Tab-separated table of C-alpha atoms in Angstrom:
chain	number	residue	atom	x	y	z
A	1	MET	CA	-4.934	15.815	-25.606
A	2	PRO	CA	-4.899	15.897	-21.794
A	3	SER	CA	-1.513	16.264	-20.241
A	4	LEU	CA	0.228	16.336	-16.910
A	5	VAL	CA	0.718	20.084	-16.589
A	6	LEU	CA	-0.745	22.234	-13.842
A	7	SER	CA	-2.420	24.502	-16.403
A	8	ASN	CA	-4.696	21.509	-17.094
A	9	PRO	CA	-7.363	22.073	-14.389
A	10	VAL	CA	-8.183	18.346	-14.147
A	11	PHE	CA	-4.543	17.526	-13.459
A	12	ALA	CA	-4.251	20.416	-10.987
A	13	ALA	CA	-7.311	19.098	-9.130
A	14	TYR	CA	-5.774	15.630	-9.099
A	15	VAL	CA	-2.483	16.990	-7.678
A	16	ALA	CA	-4.367	18.850	-4.932
A	17	ALA	CA	-6.363	15.708	-4.085
A	18	ALA	CA	-3.268	13.494	-4.119
A	19	ALA	CA	-1.347	15.877	-1.875
A	20	LEU	CA	-4.206	15.999	0.644
A	21	LEU	CA	-4.517	12.201	0.638
A	22	VAL	CA	-0.777	11.697	1.121
A	23	LEU	CA	-0.791	14.201	3.991
A	24	LYS	CA	-3.794	12.361	5.453
A	25	MET	CA	-1.938	9.021	5.297
A	26	ALA	CA	1.221	10.513	6.788
A	27	SER	CA	-0.879	11.992	9.604
A	28	MET	CA	-1.990	8.480	10.576
A	29	SER	CA	1.648	7.452	11.113
A	30	TRP	CA	2.312	10.475	13.278
A	31	LEU	CA	-0.960	10.035	15.174
A	32	THR	CA	-0.063	6.400	15.901
A	33	ALA	CA	3.299	7.570	17.221
A	34	TYR	CA	1.616	10.300	19.295
A	35	ARG	CA	-0.814	7.852	20.897
A	36	MET	CA	1.968	5.310	21.547
A	37	MET	CA	4.036	7.979	23.267
A	38	LYS	CA	1.112	9.429	25.238
A	39	SER	CA	-0.046	6.053	26.548
A	40	ARG	CA	3.362	4.299	26.463
A	41	SER	CA	1.384	1.390	25.059
A	42	GLY	CA	0.802	-0.506	21.851
A	43	PHE	CA	4.481	-0.977	21.034
A	44	ARG	CA	5.210	-3.848	18.666
A	45	SER	CA	8.922	-4.680	18.740
A	46	PRO	CA	10.558	-6.349	21.766
A	47	GLU	CA	13.280	-3.658	21.848
A	48	ASP	CA	10.597	-0.968	22.277
A	49	ALA	CA	9.989	-2.256	25.797
A	50	ASN	CA	13.560	-1.342	26.764
A	51	PRO	CA	14.177	1.853	28.754
A	52	GLY	CA	14.956	4.931	26.639
A	53	ILE	CA	13.788	8.435	25.836
A	54	PHE	CA	10.552	7.014	24.399
A	55	ASN	CA	10.021	4.693	27.344
A	56	PRO	CA	11.581	6.094	30.528
A	57	ALA	CA	9.739	3.713	32.869
A	58	PRO	CA	9.102	0.343	31.198
A	59	ARG	CA	6.172	-1.675	32.544
A	60	HIS	CA	4.608	-5.008	31.815
A	61	GLY	CA	2.197	-5.222	28.851
A	62	GLN	CA	3.590	-2.422	26.715
A	63	LEU	CA	3.848	-4.816	23.756
A	64	ASP	CA	0.196	-5.860	24.052
A	65	ARG	CA	-2.398	-4.676	21.600
A	66	ASP	CA	-3.884	-1.411	22.885
A	67	GLU	CA	-7.222	-0.214	21.554
A	68	TYR	CA	-6.330	3.485	21.856
A	69	VAL	CA	-3.329	2.954	19.539
A	70	ASP	CA	-4.799	0.133	17.477
A	71	ARG	CA	-7.761	2.254	16.355
A	72	ILE	CA	-5.383	4.560	14.506
A	73	ARG	CA	-3.520	1.549	13.079
A	74	ARG	CA	-6.833	0.248	11.684
A	75	ILE	CA	-7.667	3.631	10.149
A	76	HIS	CA	-4.161	3.686	8.676
A	77	GLN	CA	-4.685	0.177	7.288
A	78	ASN	CA	-7.880	1.329	5.632
A	79	ASP	CA	-5.834	4.141	4.085
A	80	TYR	CA	-3.121	1.925	2.670
A	81	GLU	CA	-5.676	-0.515	1.346
A	82	ASN	CA	-7.442	2.273	-0.534
A	83	ILE	CA	-5.390	5.393	-1.167
A	84	PRO	CA	-2.396	4.017	-3.153
A	85	PRO	CA	-4.594	2.311	-5.791
A	86	PHE	CA	-6.734	5.457	-5.929
A	87	LEU	CA	-3.655	7.615	-6.561
A	88	ALA	CA	-2.563	5.302	-9.394
A	89	ILE	CA	-5.938	5.037	-11.122
A	90	GLY	CA	-6.729	8.723	-10.570
A	91	LEU	CA	-3.657	9.753	-12.562
A	92	LEU	CA	-4.606	7.407	-15.409
A	93	TYR	CA	-8.171	8.671	-15.307
A	94	VAL	CA	-6.862	12.223	-15.810
A	95	LEU	CA	-4.971	10.938	-18.868
A	96	THR	CA	-8.163	9.504	-20.420
A	97	GLY	CA	-9.388	13.090	-20.837
A	98	PRO	CA	-12.578	12.981	-18.744
A	99	ASP	CA	-15.157	15.746	-18.535
A	100	PRO	CA	-13.436	18.331	-16.293
A	101	GLY	CA	-16.467	19.043	-14.117
A	102	LEU	CA	-17.178	15.357	-13.502
A	103	ALA	CA	-13.514	14.641	-12.762
A	104	GLN	CA	-13.294	17.445	-10.221
A	105	VAL	CA	-16.505	16.337	-8.488
A	106	LEU	CA	-15.226	12.747	-8.274
A	107	LEU	CA	-11.855	13.847	-6.890
A	108	ALA	CA	-13.470	16.125	-4.301
A	109	THR	CA	-15.966	13.416	-3.323
A	110	TYR	CA	-13.150	10.949	-2.751
A	111	VAL	CA	-11.107	13.296	-0.558
A	112	ILE	CA	-14.139	14.349	1.496
A	113	SER	CA	-15.302	10.735	1.918
A	114	ARG	CA	-11.868	9.788	3.308
A	115	LEU	CA	-11.806	12.710	5.751
A	116	LEU	CA	-15.322	11.904	6.981
A	117	HIS	CA	-14.376	8.203	7.225
A	118	PHE	CA	-11.545	9.235	9.539
A	119	ALA	CA	-13.873	11.402	11.630
A	120	ALA	CA	-16.409	8.571	11.961
A	121	TYR	CA	-13.766	5.950	12.757
A	122	VAL	CA	-11.751	7.919	15.295
A	123	THR	CA	-14.915	8.755	17.246
A	124	ALA	CA	-16.141	5.123	17.056
A	125	ARG	CA	-19.384	5.889	15.235
A	126	SER	CA	-21.510	2.984	13.996
A	127	HIS	CA	-20.211	0.364	11.587
A	128	GLU	CA	-23.011	1.387	9.211
A	129	LEU	CA	-21.925	5.048	9.011
A	130	ARG	CA	-18.251	4.124	8.599
A	131	ALA	CA	-19.095	1.616	5.875
A	132	THR	CA	-21.241	4.132	3.990
A	133	LEU	CA	-18.421	6.663	3.940
A	134	TRP	CA	-15.879	4.027	2.883
A	135	SER	CA	-18.227	2.747	0.155
A	136	THR	CA	-18.589	6.218	-1.334
A	137	GLY	CA	-14.868	6.454	-1.917
A	138	SER	CA	-14.613	2.868	-3.126
A	139	LEU	CA	-17.347	3.427	-5.710
A	140	VAL	CA	-15.571	6.536	-7.010
A	141	MET	CA	-12.397	4.476	-7.420
A	142	ILE	CA	-14.271	1.637	-9.137
A	143	TYR	CA	-15.920	4.108	-11.518
A	144	MET	CA	-12.536	5.598	-12.459
A	145	ALA	CA	-11.037	2.130	-12.979
A	146	GLY	CA	-13.976	1.160	-15.183
A	147	ALA	CA	-13.601	4.341	-17.243
A	148	CYS	CA	-9.870	3.655	-17.670
A	149	LEU	CA	-10.515	0.052	-18.691
A	150	VAL	CA	-13.100	1.067	-21.298
A	151	ALA	CA	-10.789	3.737	-22.721
A	152	ALA	CA	-7.793	1.378	-22.852
A	153	VAL	CA	-9.678	-1.516	-24.452
A	154	ASP	CA	-11.162	0.918	-26.968
A	155	ALA	CA	-7.692	2.215	-27.862
A	156	LEU	CA	-6.186	-1.291	-28.106
A	157	SER	CA	-8.969	-2.581	-30.364
A	158	ARG	CA	-8.498	0.139	-32.979
B	1	MET	CA	9.794	9.129	-27.396
B	2	PRO	CA	7.242	7.051	-25.465
B	3	SER	CA	4.410	9.011	-23.975
B	4	LEU	CA	1.367	8.659	-21.807
B	5	VAL	CA	-1.285	8.700	-24.530
B	6	LEU	CA	-3.666	5.856	-25.272
B	7	SER	CA	-2.540	5.767	-28.916
B	8	ASN	CA	0.751	4.380	-27.532
B	9	PRO	CA	-0.113	0.642	-27.343
B	10	VAL	CA	2.295	0.001	-24.458
B	11	PHE	CA	0.632	2.712	-22.394
B	12	ALA	CA	-2.842	1.467	-23.345
B	13	ALA	CA	-1.850	-2.049	-22.229
B	14	TYR	CA	-0.556	-0.603	-18.955
B	15	VAL	CA	-3.816	1.298	-18.372
B	16	ALA	CA	-5.840	-1.867	-19.004
B	17	ALA	CA	-3.619	-3.861	-16.617
B	18	ALA	CA	-3.726	-1.133	-13.952
B	19	ALA	CA	-7.519	-0.879	-14.149
B	20	LEU	CA	-7.908	-4.652	-13.766
B	21	LEU	CA	-5.517	-4.720	-10.810
B	22	VAL	CA	-7.290	-1.831	-9.067
B	23	LEU	CA	-10.641	-3.537	-9.607
B	24	LYS	CA	-9.121	-6.761	-8.248
B	25	MET	CA	-7.912	-4.953	-5.099
B	26	ALA	CA	-11.254	-3.205	-4.602
B	27	SER	CA	-12.989	-6.571	-4.945
B	28	MET	CA	-11.039	-7.864	-1.951
B	29	SER	CA	-12.473	-5.076	0.209
B	30	TRP	CA	-16.009	-5.860	-0.904
B	31	LEU	CA	-15.466	-9.605	-0.527
B	32	THR	CA	-14.219	-9.071	3.027
B	33	ALA	CA	-17.359	-7.040	3.741
B	34	TYR	CA	-19.545	-9.727	2.125
B	35	ARG	CA	-18.019	-12.510	4.215
B	36	MET	CA	-18.257	-10.418	7.410
B	37	MET	CA	-21.941	-9.752	6.745
B	38	LYS	CA	-22.713	-13.346	5.737
B	39	SER	CA	-21.039	-14.884	8.804
B	40	ARG	CA	-21.546	-11.896	11.168
B	41	SER	CA	-17.961	-12.639	12.206
B	42	GLY	CA	-14.464	-11.277	11.914
B	43	PHE	CA	-15.354	-7.737	12.943
B	44	ARG	CA	-12.459	-5.681	14.256
B	45	SER	CA	-13.747	-2.583	16.043
B	46	PRO	CA	-15.508	-2.794	19.417
B	47	GLU	CA	-18.424	-0.697	18.088
B	48	ASP	CA	-19.043	-3.301	15.363
B	49	ALA	CA	-20.327	-5.665	18.046
B	50	ASN	CA	-23.162	-3.257	18.827
B	51	PRO	CA	-26.651	-3.986	17.472
B	52	GLY	CA	-27.442	-2.337	14.131
B	53	ILE	CA	-28.425	-3.036	10.531
B	54	PHE	CA	-25.135	-4.886	10.000
B	55	ASN	CA	-25.466	-6.825	13.237
B	56	PRO	CA	-29.118	-7.332	14.210
B	57	ALA	CA	-28.407	-10.047	16.788
B	58	PRO	CA	-25.021	-9.523	18.457
B	59	ARG	CA	-23.350	-12.589	19.921
B	60	HIS	CA	-20.152	-13.339	21.786
B	61	GLY	CA	-16.964	-13.713	19.758
B	62	GLN	CA	-17.844	-11.527	16.781
B	63	LEU	CA	-14.602	-9.570	17.253
B	64	ASP	CA	-12.475	-12.727	17.196
B	65	ARG	CA	-10.340	-13.619	14.214
B	66	ASP	CA	-12.434	-15.704	11.819
B	67	GLU	CA	-10.687	-17.821	9.191
B	68	TYR	CA	-13.496	-17.412	6.627
B	69	VAL	CA	-13.063	-13.618	6.741
B	70	ASP	CA	-9.355	-13.585	7.533
B	71	ARG	CA	-8.468	-15.561	4.383
B	72	ILE	CA	-9.726	-12.657	2.253
B	73	ARG	CA	-7.882	-10.179	4.478
B	74	ARG	CA	-4.646	-12.122	3.851
B	75	ILE	CA	-5.250	-12.141	0.085
B	76	HIS	CA	-5.948	-8.415	0.313
B	77	GLN	CA	-2.719	-7.919	2.260
B	78	ASN	CA	-0.805	-9.741	-0.457
B	79	ASP	CA	-2.399	-7.314	-2.916
B	80	TYR	CA	-1.435	-4.158	-1.084
B	81	GLU	CA	2.092	-5.455	-0.533
B	82	ASN	CA	2.494	-6.042	-4.268
B	83	ILE	CA	0.112	-4.116	-6.508
B	84	PRO	CA	0.823	-0.474	-5.557
B	85	PRO	CA	4.592	-0.784	-6.188
B	86	PHE	CA	3.834	-2.645	-9.419
B	87	LEU	CA	1.546	0.170	-10.580
B	88	ALA	CA	4.259	2.746	-9.851
B	89	ILE	CA	7.116	0.881	-11.523
B	90	GLY	CA	4.952	-0.258	-14.441
B	91	LEU	CA	4.227	3.349	-15.402
B	92	LEU	CA	7.913	4.236	-15.256
B	93	TYR	CA	8.784	1.122	-17.267
B	94	VAL	CA	6.387	2.325	-19.996
B	95	LEU	CA	8.285	5.643	-19.996
B	96	THR	CA	11.642	3.911	-20.577
B	97	GLY	CA	10.363	2.938	-24.040
B	98	PRO	CA	10.537	-0.874	-23.782
B	99	ASP	CA	9.965	-3.297	-26.667
B	100	PRO	CA	6.163	-3.199	-27.076
B	101	GLY	CA	5.720	-6.966	-27.419
B	102	LEU	CA	7.821	-7.722	-24.348
B	103	ALA	CA	6.057	-5.032	-22.321
B	104	GLN	CA	2.617	-6.371	-23.201
B	105	VAL	CA	3.643	-9.946	-22.338
B	106	LEU	CA	5.021	-8.815	-18.973
B	107	LEU	CA	1.892	-6.808	-18.146
B	108	ALA	CA	-0.409	-9.691	-19.116
B	109	THR	CA	1.716	-12.175	-17.164
B	110	TYR	CA	1.482	-10.012	-14.071
B	111	VAL	CA	-2.297	-9.631	-14.231
B	112	ILE	CA	-2.853	-13.339	-14.896
B	113	SER	CA	-0.467	-14.356	-12.106
B	114	ARG	CA	-2.414	-12.207	-9.638
B	115	LEU	CA	-5.776	-13.636	-10.714
B	116	LEU	CA	-4.467	-17.202	-10.441
B	117	HIS	CA	-2.887	-16.357	-7.068
B	118	PHE	CA	-6.334	-15.317	-5.877
B	119	ALA	CA	-7.903	-18.520	-7.213
B	120	ALA	CA	-5.267	-20.673	-5.503
B	121	TYR	CA	-5.473	-18.768	-2.219
B	122	VAL	CA	-9.250	-18.572	-1.891
B	123	THR	CA	-9.545	-22.326	-2.480
B	124	ALA	CA	-6.712	-23.081	-0.017
B	125	ARG	CA	-4.439	-24.823	-2.525
B	126	SER	CA	-0.922	-25.774	-1.437
B	127	HIS	CA	1.602	-23.227	-0.199
B	128	GLU	CA	3.873	-24.331	-3.063
B	129	LEU	CA	1.331	-23.495	-5.789
B	130	ARG	CA	0.433	-20.155	-4.198
B	131	ALA	CA	4.101	-19.247	-3.817
B	132	THR	CA	4.849	-20.130	-7.442
B	133	LEU	CA	2.074	-17.864	-8.680
B	134	TRP	CA	3.141	-15.048	-6.382
B	135	SER	CA	6.782	-15.449	-7.422
B	136	THR	CA	5.891	-15.107	-11.100
B	137	GLY	CA	4.382	-11.690	-10.504
B	138	SER	CA	7.183	-10.630	-8.167
B	139	LEU	CA	9.834	-11.540	-10.747
B	140	VAL	CA	8.021	-9.490	-13.405
B	141	MET	CA	8.022	-6.512	-11.037
B	142	ILE	CA	11.707	-7.006	-10.186
B	143	TYR	CA	12.587	-7.186	-13.883
B	144	MET	CA	10.734	-3.931	-14.574
B	145	ALA	CA	12.434	-2.219	-11.621
B	146	GLY	CA	15.826	-3.427	-12.847
B	147	ALA	CA	15.133	-2.126	-16.354
B	148	CYS	CA	14.081	1.253	-14.926
B	149	LEU	CA	17.184	1.456	-12.745
B	150	VAL	CA	19.503	0.675	-15.665
B	151	ALA	CA	17.789	3.251	-17.886
B	152	ALA	CA	17.856	5.928	-15.165
B	153	VAL	CA	21.506	5.376	-14.235
B	154	ASP	CA	22.423	5.388	-17.919
B	155	ALA	CA	20.603	8.711	-18.401
B	156	LEU	CA	22.149	10.260	-15.275
B	157	SER	CA	25.700	9.253	-16.229
B	158	ARG	CA	25.607	10.930	-19.626
C	1	MET	CA	8.056	22.736	-18.634
C	2	PRO	CA	9.228	19.661	-16.710
C	3	SER	CA	8.416	16.389	-18.354
C	4	LEU	CA	8.608	12.678	-17.835
C	5	VAL	CA	11.617	11.929	-20.043
C	6	LEU	CA	14.895	10.492	-18.830
C	7	SER	CA	16.819	13.421	-20.305
C	8	ASN	CA	15.192	15.478	-17.518
C	9	PRO	CA	17.680	14.850	-14.676
C	10	VAL	CA	15.040	15.328	-11.968
C	11	PHE	CA	12.848	12.656	-13.566
C	12	ALA	CA	15.833	10.333	-14.054
C	13	ALA	CA	16.712	10.721	-10.370
C	14	TYR	CA	13.097	9.958	-9.460
C	15	VAL	CA	13.113	6.807	-11.633
C	16	ALA	CA	16.343	5.607	-10.001
C	17	ALA	CA	14.913	6.271	-6.524
C	18	ALA	CA	11.603	4.581	-7.370
C	19	ALA	CA	13.353	1.503	-8.783
C	20	LEU	CA	15.508	1.166	-5.658
C	21	LEU	CA	12.482	1.556	-3.378
C	22	VAL	CA	10.456	-1.031	-5.320
C	23	LEU	CA	13.387	-3.455	-5.203
C	24	LYS	CA	13.677	-2.762	-1.458
C	25	MET	CA	9.976	-3.561	-0.943
C	26	ALA	CA	10.177	-6.717	-3.065
C	27	SER	CA	13.217	-7.816	-1.043
C	28	MET	CA	11.090	-7.758	2.117
C	29	SER	CA	8.688	-10.290	0.565
C	30	TRP	CA	11.538	-12.587	-0.418
C	31	LEU	CA	13.249	-12.155	2.961
C	32	THR	CA	10.012	-13.081	4.737
C	33	ALA	CA	9.805	-16.206	2.566
C	34	TYR	CA	13.463	-17.016	3.246
C	35	ARG	CA	13.013	-16.738	7.012
C	36	MET	CA	9.789	-18.784	6.904
C	37	MET	CA	11.541	-21.531	4.966
C	38	LYS	CA	14.691	-21.457	7.103
C	39	SER	CA	12.804	-21.651	10.408
C	40	ARG	CA	9.727	-23.508	9.083
C	41	SER	CA	7.812	-21.053	11.256
C	42	GLY	CA	5.555	-18.051	11.030
C	43	PHE	CA	3.213	-19.540	8.452
C	44	ARG	CA	-0.204	-17.924	8.318
C	45	SER	CA	-2.627	-20.127	6.365
C	46	PRO	CA	-3.890	-23.440	7.756
C	47	GLU	CA	-2.894	-25.254	4.545
C	48	ASP	CA	0.731	-24.158	5.041
C	49	ALA	CA	0.955	-26.572	7.978
C	50	ASN	CA	0.332	-29.504	5.604
C	51	PRO	CA	3.285	-31.632	4.481
C	52	GLY	CA	4.871	-30.538	1.192
C	53	ILE	CA	8.127	-29.363	-0.377
C	54	PHE	CA	8.028	-26.227	1.790
C	55	ASN	CA	7.192	-28.178	4.929
C	56	PRO	CA	8.561	-31.732	4.789
C	57	ALA	CA	8.110	-32.412	8.507
C	58	PRO	CA	5.119	-30.528	9.920
C	59	ARG	CA	5.195	-29.775	13.625
C	60	HIS	CA	2.918	-28.106	16.132
C	61	GLY	CA	3.007	-24.294	16.323
C	62	GLN	CA	4.086	-23.515	12.766
C	63	LEU	CA	1.102	-21.170	12.378
C	64	ASP	CA	2.005	-19.199	15.502
C	65	ARG	CA	3.494	-15.740	15.283
C	66	ASP	CA	7.289	-16.072	15.138
C	67	GLU	CA	9.464	-13.065	15.990
C	68	TYR	CA	12.221	-14.039	13.515
C	69	VAL	CA	9.694	-13.926	10.655
C	70	ASP	CA	7.430	-11.255	12.111
C	71	ARG	CA	10.259	-8.703	12.330
C	72	ILE	CA	10.546	-8.732	8.539
C	73	ARG	CA	6.755	-8.535	8.218
C	74	ARG	CA	6.806	-5.385	10.393
C	75	ILE	CA	9.571	-3.833	8.299
C	76	HIS	CA	7.548	-4.706	5.201
C	77	GLN	CA	4.467	-3.105	6.751
C	78	ASN	CA	6.434	0.063	7.374
C	79	ASP	CA	7.377	-0.038	3.676
C	80	TYR	CA	3.844	-0.394	2.373
C	81	GLU	CA	2.614	2.307	4.720
C	82	ASN	CA	5.214	4.731	3.388
C	83	ILE	CA	6.679	3.873	-0.009
C	84	PRO	CA	3.556	3.768	-2.249
C	85	PRO	CA	2.382	7.267	-1.226
C	86	PHE	CA	5.975	8.500	-1.617
C	87	LEU	CA	6.155	7.081	-5.148
C	88	ALA	CA	2.892	8.827	-6.048
C	89	ILE	CA	3.746	12.222	-4.586
C	90	GLY	CA	7.357	12.060	-5.809
C	91	LEU	CA	6.196	11.799	-9.422
C	92	LEU	CA	3.851	14.753	-8.974
C	93	TYR	CA	6.602	16.732	-7.260
C	94	VAL	CA	8.810	16.187	-10.337
C	95	LEU	CA	5.970	17.606	-12.448
C	96	THR	CA	5.802	20.800	-10.366
C	97	GLY	CA	9.260	21.677	-11.745
C	98	PRO	CA	11.259	21.891	-8.505
C	99	ASP	CA	14.831	23.094	-8.218
C	100	PRO	CA	16.857	20.147	-9.615
C	101	GLY	CA	19.490	20.139	-6.888
C	102	LEU	CA	16.923	20.250	-4.091
C	103	ALA	CA	14.837	17.535	-5.717
C	104	GLN	CA	17.812	15.226	-6.077
C	105	VAL	CA	18.885	15.788	-2.464
C	106	LEU	CA	15.351	15.026	-1.237
C	107	LEU	CA	15.089	11.864	-3.329
C	108	ALA	CA	18.500	10.611	-2.185
C	109	THR	CA	17.692	11.453	1.446
C	110	TYR	CA	14.484	9.445	1.235
C	111	VAL	CA	16.137	6.355	-0.260
C	112	ILE	CA	19.026	6.441	2.214
C	113	SER	CA	16.663	6.966	5.177
C	114	ARG	CA	14.694	3.867	4.152
C	115	LEU	CA	17.815	1.719	3.779
C	116	LEU	CA	19.120	2.843	7.172
C	117	HIS	CA	15.668	2.274	8.689
C	118	PHE	CA	15.880	-1.314	7.464
C	119	ALA	CA	19.378	-1.733	8.892
C	120	ALA	CA	18.294	-0.361	12.280
C	121	TYR	CA	15.111	-2.427	12.381
C	122	VAL	CA	16.545	-5.772	11.290
C	123	THR	CA	19.285	-5.503	13.920
C	124	ALA	CA	16.782	-4.454	16.613
C	125	ARG	CA	18.394	-1.108	17.412
C	126	SER	CA	16.604	1.293	19.746
C	127	HIS	CA	13.108	2.598	19.083
C	128	GLU	CA	14.577	6.110	19.154
C	129	LEU	CA	17.071	5.442	16.336
C	130	ARG	CA	14.471	3.651	14.196
C	131	ALA	CA	11.970	6.463	14.728
C	132	THR	CA	14.525	9.128	13.792
C	133	LEU	CA	15.310	7.382	10.510
C	134	TRP	CA	11.628	6.855	9.741
C	135	SER	CA	10.841	10.497	10.585
C	136	THR	CA	13.473	11.753	8.153
C	137	GLY	CA	11.764	10.000	5.261
C	138	SER	CA	8.308	11.012	6.436
C	139	LEU	CA	9.297	14.680	6.608
C	140	VAL	CA	10.689	14.528	3.055
C	141	MET	CA	7.369	13.076	1.879
C	142	ILE	CA	5.371	15.712	3.791
C	143	TYR	CA	7.505	18.486	2.285
C	144	MET	CA	6.901	17.166	-1.230
C	145	ALA	CA	3.158	16.868	-0.592
C	146	GLY	CA	3.074	20.425	0.734
C	147	ALA	CA	4.951	21.718	-2.320
C	148	CYS	CA	2.515	19.879	-4.617
C	149	LEU	CA	-0.482	21.270	-2.748
C	150	VAL	CA	0.803	24.836	-2.953
C	151	ALA	CA	1.549	24.501	-6.684
C	152	ALA	CA	-1.852	22.938	-7.416
C	153	VAL	CA	-3.846	25.485	-5.426
C	154	ASP	CA	-1.857	28.269	-7.083
C	155	ALA	CA	-2.654	26.872	-10.537
C	156	LEU	CA	-6.339	26.356	-9.719
C	157	SER	CA	-6.767	29.880	-8.376
C	158	ARG	CA	-5.464	31.591	-11.514
């Protein structure tokens, strides 16, 4: 019976993947903050336009949408649309006792697809390339969800 | 002691519910993509307005907000505001060892409320109907969180 | 071996923290609804501008962005950017068998930082104060993710 201990190599692979994905998401927050500070643009709350350590010389338009900052916000949005459900279903997939080799390939594919998606998005590559990389991860997640659903329905109908 | 094995019918019901909810969320991403491709509208990155397979004949205004696409984005937003915390608290609720019948009713109610919320939203039914369906799911989640909090505080105060 | 039972005080502390964070997130949804209803502003779907129980006397501009409502939406966004990945990595961190005292301090720090972040944001305190409170929680999450990654890589390389 599969279990949530690190001596289970499928679970250990899941923990490594989850940690990398959480660090990736957290990096988007910090990168947004970095770009806001560097450009003093793309703020969103009225009080952020006040003078302070973060904004020593306020100027008009600092609350406007700024593409340099907004690009990271969009990448971050793509993360929070995708990564939390992946983390949830990935853990359940581990608990269905999948083939270890397949599970590790799927987990690695997901992490790599998200890192390449970031690289393609931040450098403004074509919509087609970005979509292909996103789709790869989405299909991995859909496969895991389907496997979980089949396993759960099978168990419930016994 | 409740555990995370599929022979536990509460856990199996949770896995089925989680898989359906993850598939529902993933469907919103694909439906957004479908509507963007069908209408060639509602793109969000400047590079998406360039000519390519996804955009053979660029035209002015493709980066503007488009209600046909944006409606799915709003439904998707409602999903990522609600489903990831539900998935987290639902798993913990299973681990508190709830009454199996009650747990299965709550899980089924949540999934059905989300599917009906989608149906009401995508067909632009009244705010009142949409809010009622959303509230049903939110109250299920709040109940589960309350039950988890009571069980955890009880365990910690022993 | 650490396990997901409430008699494990680290897991019980995690369940209490997770329940509070889920209730905090759900409160943002209800607070957004409350402010929308109170001001009859900040609606987002065209059908919400129709007359109904929620909108007895429609008026022009109800679909425009409204700062009173939008402030809660931004706080909610900060929640869904941060809390779901924290819930995922927090559970895995519990399973790595951390020092109980450290784990409980980290969990409490995270919850308190999020509650203070809300208090600072809703009262429009300075960007600097809000950012400091957010950073505290983010660093806790990054620490937990790093600890999980180290433990997983260590287990995989044995």
